[in-house]
Amino acid sequence: MSFESLGLPAALARAVADSGYTQPTDVQLRAIPPAMAGSDLRVSSSTGSGKTAAFVLPALNRGLAARAAAQADVSKRRDNKTVHGPRVLVLTPTRELAMQVAKATDSYGRHIPGLRVATIVGGVPYHAQLKALRGPLDVLIATPGRLMDHMANGKAVLANVELFVLDEADRMLDMGFIDDIKLVAQALPA
Ligand code: AMP
């Protein structure tokens, strides 16, 4: 089974091929088609199984589709500020994991012109994050604590999120992030 047969658009299939992958892993085979069809999924898969691509590729596919729709509808174009805030939000338990997911997103999104990916994590200055949150964004990857800070100050706009990913959700629960996750989820569109 090839990546093309999973229904990935050319820009994503090319990026996967650039990475040297010819065959989807088991989790990619099983998760990508229903995720692209818009289903809610709970996936259990170990580190190293290809799980990051299993959610990043459908997320980027959604971003591509939304961008095409916005281009067709002038009223929703980002350059007139009608659309603001990411369409995809990924929460991770740690800064390190957020960085890895961002790297994978940049890599699999390399053939999407102007793709905007931002990372919001603790332990780093606020300035660059505030700048990233002010501009239009496609994918936001965040740890819960720092995202909550930006939400409390009204700097993180989540009203346009269409896809919400909890990466390593079990670990986030183990780390006591349940209340933060609930608050973030409440700030998302239904
Ligand atoms: P993880 O996302 O943590 O499960 O790790 C996946 C690792 O496998 C990373 O090093 C990816 O670059 C790599 N990988 C992702 N998808 C594939 C694939 N289809 N075939 C081979 N390796 C892959």
PDB file of N, CA, C and O in Angstrom, residues 53-93:
ATOM      1  N   ALA A  53       3.623  11.432  11.989  1.00  0.00           N
ATOM      2  CA  ALA A  53       3.128  11.629  10.615  1.00  0.00           C
ATOM      3  C   ALA A  53       1.663  11.232  10.506  1.00  0.00           C
ATOM      4  O   ALA A  53       0.922  11.803   9.695  1.00  0.00           O
ATOM      5  N   ALA A  54       1.228  10.285  11.338  1.00  0.00           N
ATOM      6  CA  ALA A  54      -0.160   9.819  11.263  1.00  0.00           C
ATOM      7  C   ALA A  54      -1.145  10.934  11.601  1.00  0.00           C
ATOM      8  O   ALA A  54      -2.276  10.918  11.122  1.00  0.00           O
ATOM      9  N   PHE A  55      -0.723  11.905  12.440  1.00  0.00           N
ATOM     10  CA  PHE A  55      -1.659  13.036  12.648  1.00  0.00           C
ATOM     11  C   PHE A  55      -1.224  14.299  11.915  1.00  0.00           C
ATOM     12  O   PHE A  55      -2.057  15.126  11.554  1.00  0.00           O
ATOM     13  N   VAL A  56       0.096  14.462  11.661  1.00  0.00           N
ATOM     14  CA  VAL A  56       0.542  15.682  10.981  1.00  0.00           C
ATOM     15  C   VAL A  56       0.067  15.703   9.521  1.00  0.00           C
ATOM     16  O   VAL A  56      -0.370  16.749   9.018  1.00  0.00           O
ATOM     17  N   LEU A  57       0.120  14.558   8.844  1.00  0.00           N
ATOM     18  CA  LEU A  57      -0.297  14.554   7.430  1.00  0.00           C
ATOM     19  C   LEU A  57      -1.786  14.891   7.271  1.00  0.00           C
ATOM     20  O   LEU A  57      -2.126  15.776   6.467  1.00  0.00           O
ATOM     21  N   PRO A  58      -2.701  14.267   8.037  1.00  0.00           N
ATOM     22  CA  PRO A  58      -4.111  14.696   7.925  1.00  0.00           C
ATOM     23  C   PRO A  58      -4.304  16.158   8.338  1.00  0.00           C
ATOM     24  O   PRO A  58      -5.141  16.859   7.770  1.00  0.00           O
ATOM     25  N   ALA A  59      -3.516  16.627   9.312  1.00  0.00           N
ATOM     26  CA  ALA A  59      -3.649  18.027   9.745  1.00  0.00           C
ATOM     27  C   ALA A  59      -3.257  18.965   8.603  1.00  0.00           C
ATOM     28  O   ALA A  59      -3.939  19.957   8.334  1.00  0.00           O
ATOM     29  N   LEU A  60      -2.166  18.644   7.929  1.00  0.00           N
ATOM     30  CA  LEU A  60      -1.731  19.496   6.821  1.00  0.00           C
ATOM     31  C   LEU A  60      -2.712  19.395   5.651  1.00  0.00           C
ATOM     32  O   LEU A  60      -2.956  20.384   4.952  1.00  0.00           O
ATOM     33  N   ASN A  61      -3.277  18.231   5.448  1.00  0.00           N
ATOM     34  CA  ASN A  61      -4.284  18.064   4.398  1.00  0.00           C
ATOM     35  C   ASN A  61      -5.469  18.986   4.650  1.00  0.00           C
ATOM     36  O   ASN A  61      -5.994  19.630   3.749  1.00  0.00           O
ATOM     37  N   ARG A  62      -5.846  19.079   5.909  1.00  0.00           N
ATOM     38  CA  ARG A  62      -6.966  19.952   6.276  1.00  0.00           C
ATOM     39  C   ARG A  62      -6.600  21.411   6.026  1.00  0.00           C
ATOM     40  O   ARG A  62      -7.403  22.205   5.542  1.00  0.00           O
ATOM     41  N   GLY A  63      -5.365  21.755   6.369  1.00  0.00           N
ATOM     42  CA  GLY A  63      -4.906  23.122   6.131  1.00  0.00           C
ATOM     43  C   GLY A  63      -4.926  23.472   4.659  1.00  0.00           C
ATOM     44  O   GLY A  63      -5.332  24.565   4.272  1.00  0.00           O
ATOM     45  N   LEU A  64      -4.528  22.523   3.829  1.00  0.00           N
ATOM     46  CA  LEU A  64      -4.526  22.752   2.380  1.00  0.00           C
ATOM     47  C   LEU A  64      -5.940  22.975   1.867  1.00  0.00           C
ATOM     48  O   LEU A  64      -6.194  23.882   1.068  1.00  0.00           O
ATOM     49  N   ALA A  65      -6.874  22.136   2.335  1.00  0.00           N
ATOM     50  CA  ALA A  65      -8.264  22.240   1.882  1.00  0.00           C
ATOM     51  C   ALA A  65      -8.860  23.576   2.317  1.00  0.00           C
ATOM     52  O   ALA A  65      -9.541  24.256   1.548  1.00  0.00           O
ATOM     53  N   ALA A  66      -8.559  23.965   3.563  1.00  0.00           N
ATOM     54  CA  ALA A  66      -9.114  25.219   4.078  1.00  0.00           C
ATOM     55  C   ALA A  66      -8.544  26.408   3.314  1.00  0.00           C
ATOM     56  O   ALA A  66      -9.242  27.376   3.023  1.00  0.00           O
ATOM     57  N   ARG A  67      -7.269  26.305   2.962  1.00  0.00           N
ATOM     58  CA  ARG A  67      -6.640  27.412   2.233  1.00  0.00           C
ATOM     59  C   ARG A  67      -7.267  27.566   0.842  1.00  0.00           C
ATOM     60  O   ARG A  67      -7.557  28.669   0.400  1.00  0.00           O
ATOM     61  N   ALA A  68      -7.525  26.422   0.199  1.00  0.00           N
ATOM     62  CA  ALA A  68      -8.145  26.477  -1.131  1.00  0.00           C
ATOM     63  C   ALA A  68      -9.536  27.096  -1.032  1.00  0.00           C
ATOM     64  O   ALA A  68      -9.922  27.924  -1.861  1.00  0.00           O
ATOM     65  N   ALA A  69     -10.276  26.728   0.011  1.00  0.00           N
ATOM     66  CA  ALA A  69     -11.633  27.266   0.182  1.00  0.00           C
ATOM     67  C   ALA A  69     -11.574  28.770   0.440  1.00  0.00           C
ATOM     68  O   ALA A  69     -12.368  29.539  -0.113  1.00  0.00           O
ATOM     69  N   ALA A  70     -10.608  29.198   1.265  1.00  0.00           N
ATOM     70  CA  ALA A  70     -10.503  30.630   1.579  1.00  0.00           C
ATOM     71  C   ALA A  70     -10.112  31.430   0.345  1.00  0.00           C
ATOM     72  O   ALA A  70     -10.558  32.556   0.147  1.00  0.00           O
ATOM     73  N   GLN A  71      -9.281  30.810  -0.508  1.00  0.00           N
ATOM     74  CA  GLN A  71      -8.874  31.519  -1.722  1.00  0.00           C
ATOM     75  C   GLN A  71     -10.065  31.709  -2.653  1.00  0.00           C
ATOM     76  O   GLN A  71     -10.157  32.698  -3.367  1.00  0.00           O
ATOM     77  N   ALA A  72     -10.961  30.737  -2.601  1.00  0.00           N
ATOM     78  CA  ALA A  72     -12.149  30.847  -3.447  1.00  0.00           C
ATOM     79  C   ALA A  72     -13.139  31.863  -2.883  1.00  0.00           C
ATOM     80  O   ALA A  72     -13.969  32.404  -3.594  1.00  0.00           O
ATOM     81  N   ASP A  73     -13.039  32.122  -1.600  1.00  0.00           N
ATOM     82  CA  ASP A  73     -13.979  33.025  -0.939  1.00  0.00           C
ATOM     83  C   ASP A  73     -13.210  34.249  -0.428  1.00  0.00           C
ATOM     84  O   ASP A  73     -12.602  34.224   0.629  1.00  0.00           O
ATOM     85  N   VAL A  74     -13.278  35.320  -1.191  1.00  0.00           N
ATOM     86  CA  VAL A  74     -12.467  36.500  -0.899  1.00  0.00           C
ATOM     87  C   VAL A  74     -12.718  37.020   0.520  1.00  0.00           C
ATOM     88  O   VAL A  74     -11.813  37.484   1.202  1.00  0.00           O
ATOM     89  N   SER A  75     -13.957  36.858   1.010  1.00  0.00           N
ATOM     90  CA  SER A  75     -14.280  37.414   2.326  1.00  0.00           C
ATOM     91  C   SER A  75     -13.512  36.721   3.444  1.00  0.00           C
ATOM     92  O   SER A  75     -13.410  37.237   4.546  1.00  0.00           O
ATOM     93  N   LYS A  76     -12.975  35.520   3.145  1.00  0.00           N
ATOM     94  CA  LYS A  76     -12.270  34.795   4.203  1.00  0.00           C
ATOM     95  C   LYS A  76     -10.760  34.859   4.035  1.00  0.00           C
ATOM     96  O   LYS A  76     -10.039  34.179   4.743  1.00  0.00           O
ATOM     97  N   ARG A  77     -10.282  35.634   3.094  1.00  0.00           N
ATOM     98  CA  ARG A  77      -8.838  35.671   2.890  1.00  0.00           C
ATOM     99  C   ARG A  77      -8.128  36.242   4.094  1.00  0.00           C
ATOM    100  O   ARG A  77      -8.601  37.177   4.724  1.00  0.00           O
ATOM    101  N   ARG A  78      -6.982  35.659   4.373  1.00  0.00           N
ATOM    102  CA  ARG A  78      -6.262  36.063   5.572  1.00  0.00           C
ATOM    103  C   ARG A  78      -5.722  37.477   5.464  1.00  0.00           C
ATOM    104  O   ARG A  78      -5.553  38.148   6.460  1.00  0.00           O
ATOM    105  N   ASP A  79      -5.450  37.924   4.232  1.00  0.00           N
ATOM    106  CA  ASP A  79      -4.830  39.234   4.119  1.00  0.00           C
ATOM    107  C   ASP A  79      -5.801  40.369   4.456  1.00  0.00           C
ATOM    108  O   ASP A  79      -5.391  41.486   4.699  1.00  0.00           O
ATOM    109  N   ASN A  80      -7.107  40.087   4.511  1.00  0.00           N
ATOM    110  CA  ASN A  80      -7.989  41.159   4.973  1.00  0.00           C
ATOM    111  C   ASN A  80      -8.418  40.931   6.430  1.00  0.00           C
ATOM    112  O   ASN A  80      -9.381  41.509   6.899  1.00  0.00           O
ATOM    113  N   LYS A  81      -7.671  40.061   7.116  1.00  0.00           N
ATOM    114  CA  LYS A  81      -7.790  39.886   8.572  1.00  0.00           C
ATOM    115  C   LYS A  81      -9.100  39.232   9.020  1.00  0.00           C
ATOM    116  O   LYS A  81      -9.390  39.165  10.196  1.00  0.00           O
ATOM    117  N   THR A  82      -9.909  38.752   8.068  1.00  0.00           N
ATOM    118  CA  THR A  82     -11.148  38.102   8.503  1.00  0.00           C
ATOM    119  C   THR A  82     -10.835  36.788   9.214  1.00  0.00           C
ATOM    120  O   THR A  82     -11.485  36.417  10.167  1.00  0.00           O
ATOM    121  N   VAL A  83      -9.817  36.081   8.710  1.00  0.00           N
ATOM    122  CA  VAL A  83      -9.455  34.810   9.295  1.00  0.00           C
ATOM    123  C   VAL A  83      -8.172  34.986  10.096  1.00  0.00           C
ATOM    124  O   VAL A  83      -7.192  35.502   9.597  1.00  0.00           O
ATOM    125  N   HIS A  84      -8.202  34.601  11.356  1.00  0.00           N
ATOM    126  CA  HIS A  84      -7.033  34.763  12.202  1.00  0.00           C
ATOM    127  C   HIS A  84      -6.996  33.596  13.175  1.00  0.00           C
ATOM    128  O   HIS A  84      -8.017  33.107  13.600  1.00  0.00           O
ATOM    129  N   GLY A  85      -5.820  33.171  13.520  1.00  0.00           N
ATOM    130  CA  GLY A  85      -5.705  32.055  14.460  1.00  0.00           C
ATOM    131  C   GLY A  85      -5.585  30.742  13.718  1.00  0.00           C
ATOM    132  O   GLY A  85      -6.091  30.595  12.614  1.00  0.00           O
ATOM    133  N   PRO A  86      -4.906  29.766  14.349  1.00  0.00           N
ATOM    134  CA  PRO A  86      -4.619  28.504  13.655  1.00  0.00           C
ATOM    135  C   PRO A  86      -5.855  27.657  13.406  1.00  0.00           C
ATOM    136  O   PRO A  86      -6.824  27.722  14.153  1.00  0.00           O
ATOM    137  N   ARG A  87      -5.773  26.843  12.351  1.00  0.00           N
ATOM    138  CA  ARG A  87      -6.844  25.870  12.087  1.00  0.00           C
ATOM    139  C   ARG A  87      -6.549  24.546  12.775  1.00  0.00           C
ATOM    140  O   ARG A  87      -7.434  23.738  12.966  1.00  0.00           O
ATOM    141  N   VAL A  88      -5.261  24.349  13.063  1.00  0.00           N
ATOM    142  CA  VAL A  88      -4.854  23.102  13.710  1.00  0.00           C
ATOM    143  C   VAL A  88      -4.133  23.450  15.005  1.00  0.00           C
ATOM    144  O   VAL A  88      -3.225  24.279  15.014  1.00  0.00           O
ATOM    145  N   LEU A  89      -4.549  22.819  16.101  1.00  0.00           N
ATOM    146  CA  LEU A  89      -3.877  23.000  17.396  1.00  0.00           C
ATOM    147  C   LEU A  89      -3.415  21.631  17.897  1.00  0.00           C
ATOM    148  O   LEU A  89      -4.208  20.701  17.985  1.00  0.00           O
ATOM    149  N   VAL A  90      -2.121  21.543  18.190  1.00  0.00           N
ATOM    150  CA  VAL A  90      -1.558  20.308  18.740  1.00  0.00           C
ATOM    151  C   VAL A  90      -1.048  20.619  20.139  1.00  0.00           C
ATOM    152  O   VAL A  90      -0.245  21.536  20.316  1.00  0.00           O
ATOM    153  N   LEU A  91      -1.525  19.873  21.135  1.00  0.00           N
ATOM    154  CA  LEU A  91      -0.980  20.003  22.492  1.00  0.00           C
ATOM    155  C   LEU A  91      -0.044  18.833  22.755  1.00  0.00           C
ATOM    156  O   LEU A  91      -0.370  17.688  22.409  1.00  0.00           O
ATOM    157  N   THR A  92       1.099  19.138  23.360  1.00  0.00           N
ATOM    158  CA  THR A  92       2.041  18.079  23.724  1.00  0.00           C
ATOM    159  C   THR A  92       2.419  18.264  25.196  1.00  0.00           C
ATOM    160  O   THR A  92       2.345  19.380  25.714  1.00  0.00           O
ATOM    161  N   PRO A  93       2.853  17.212  25.868  1.00  0.00           N
ATOM    162  CA  PRO A  93       3.189  17.359  27.286  1.00  0.00           C
ATOM    163  C   PRO A  93       4.484  18.119  27.538  1.00  0.00           C
ATOM    164  O   PRO A  93       4.622  18.741  28.593  1.00  0.00           O
TER     165      PRO A  93
END
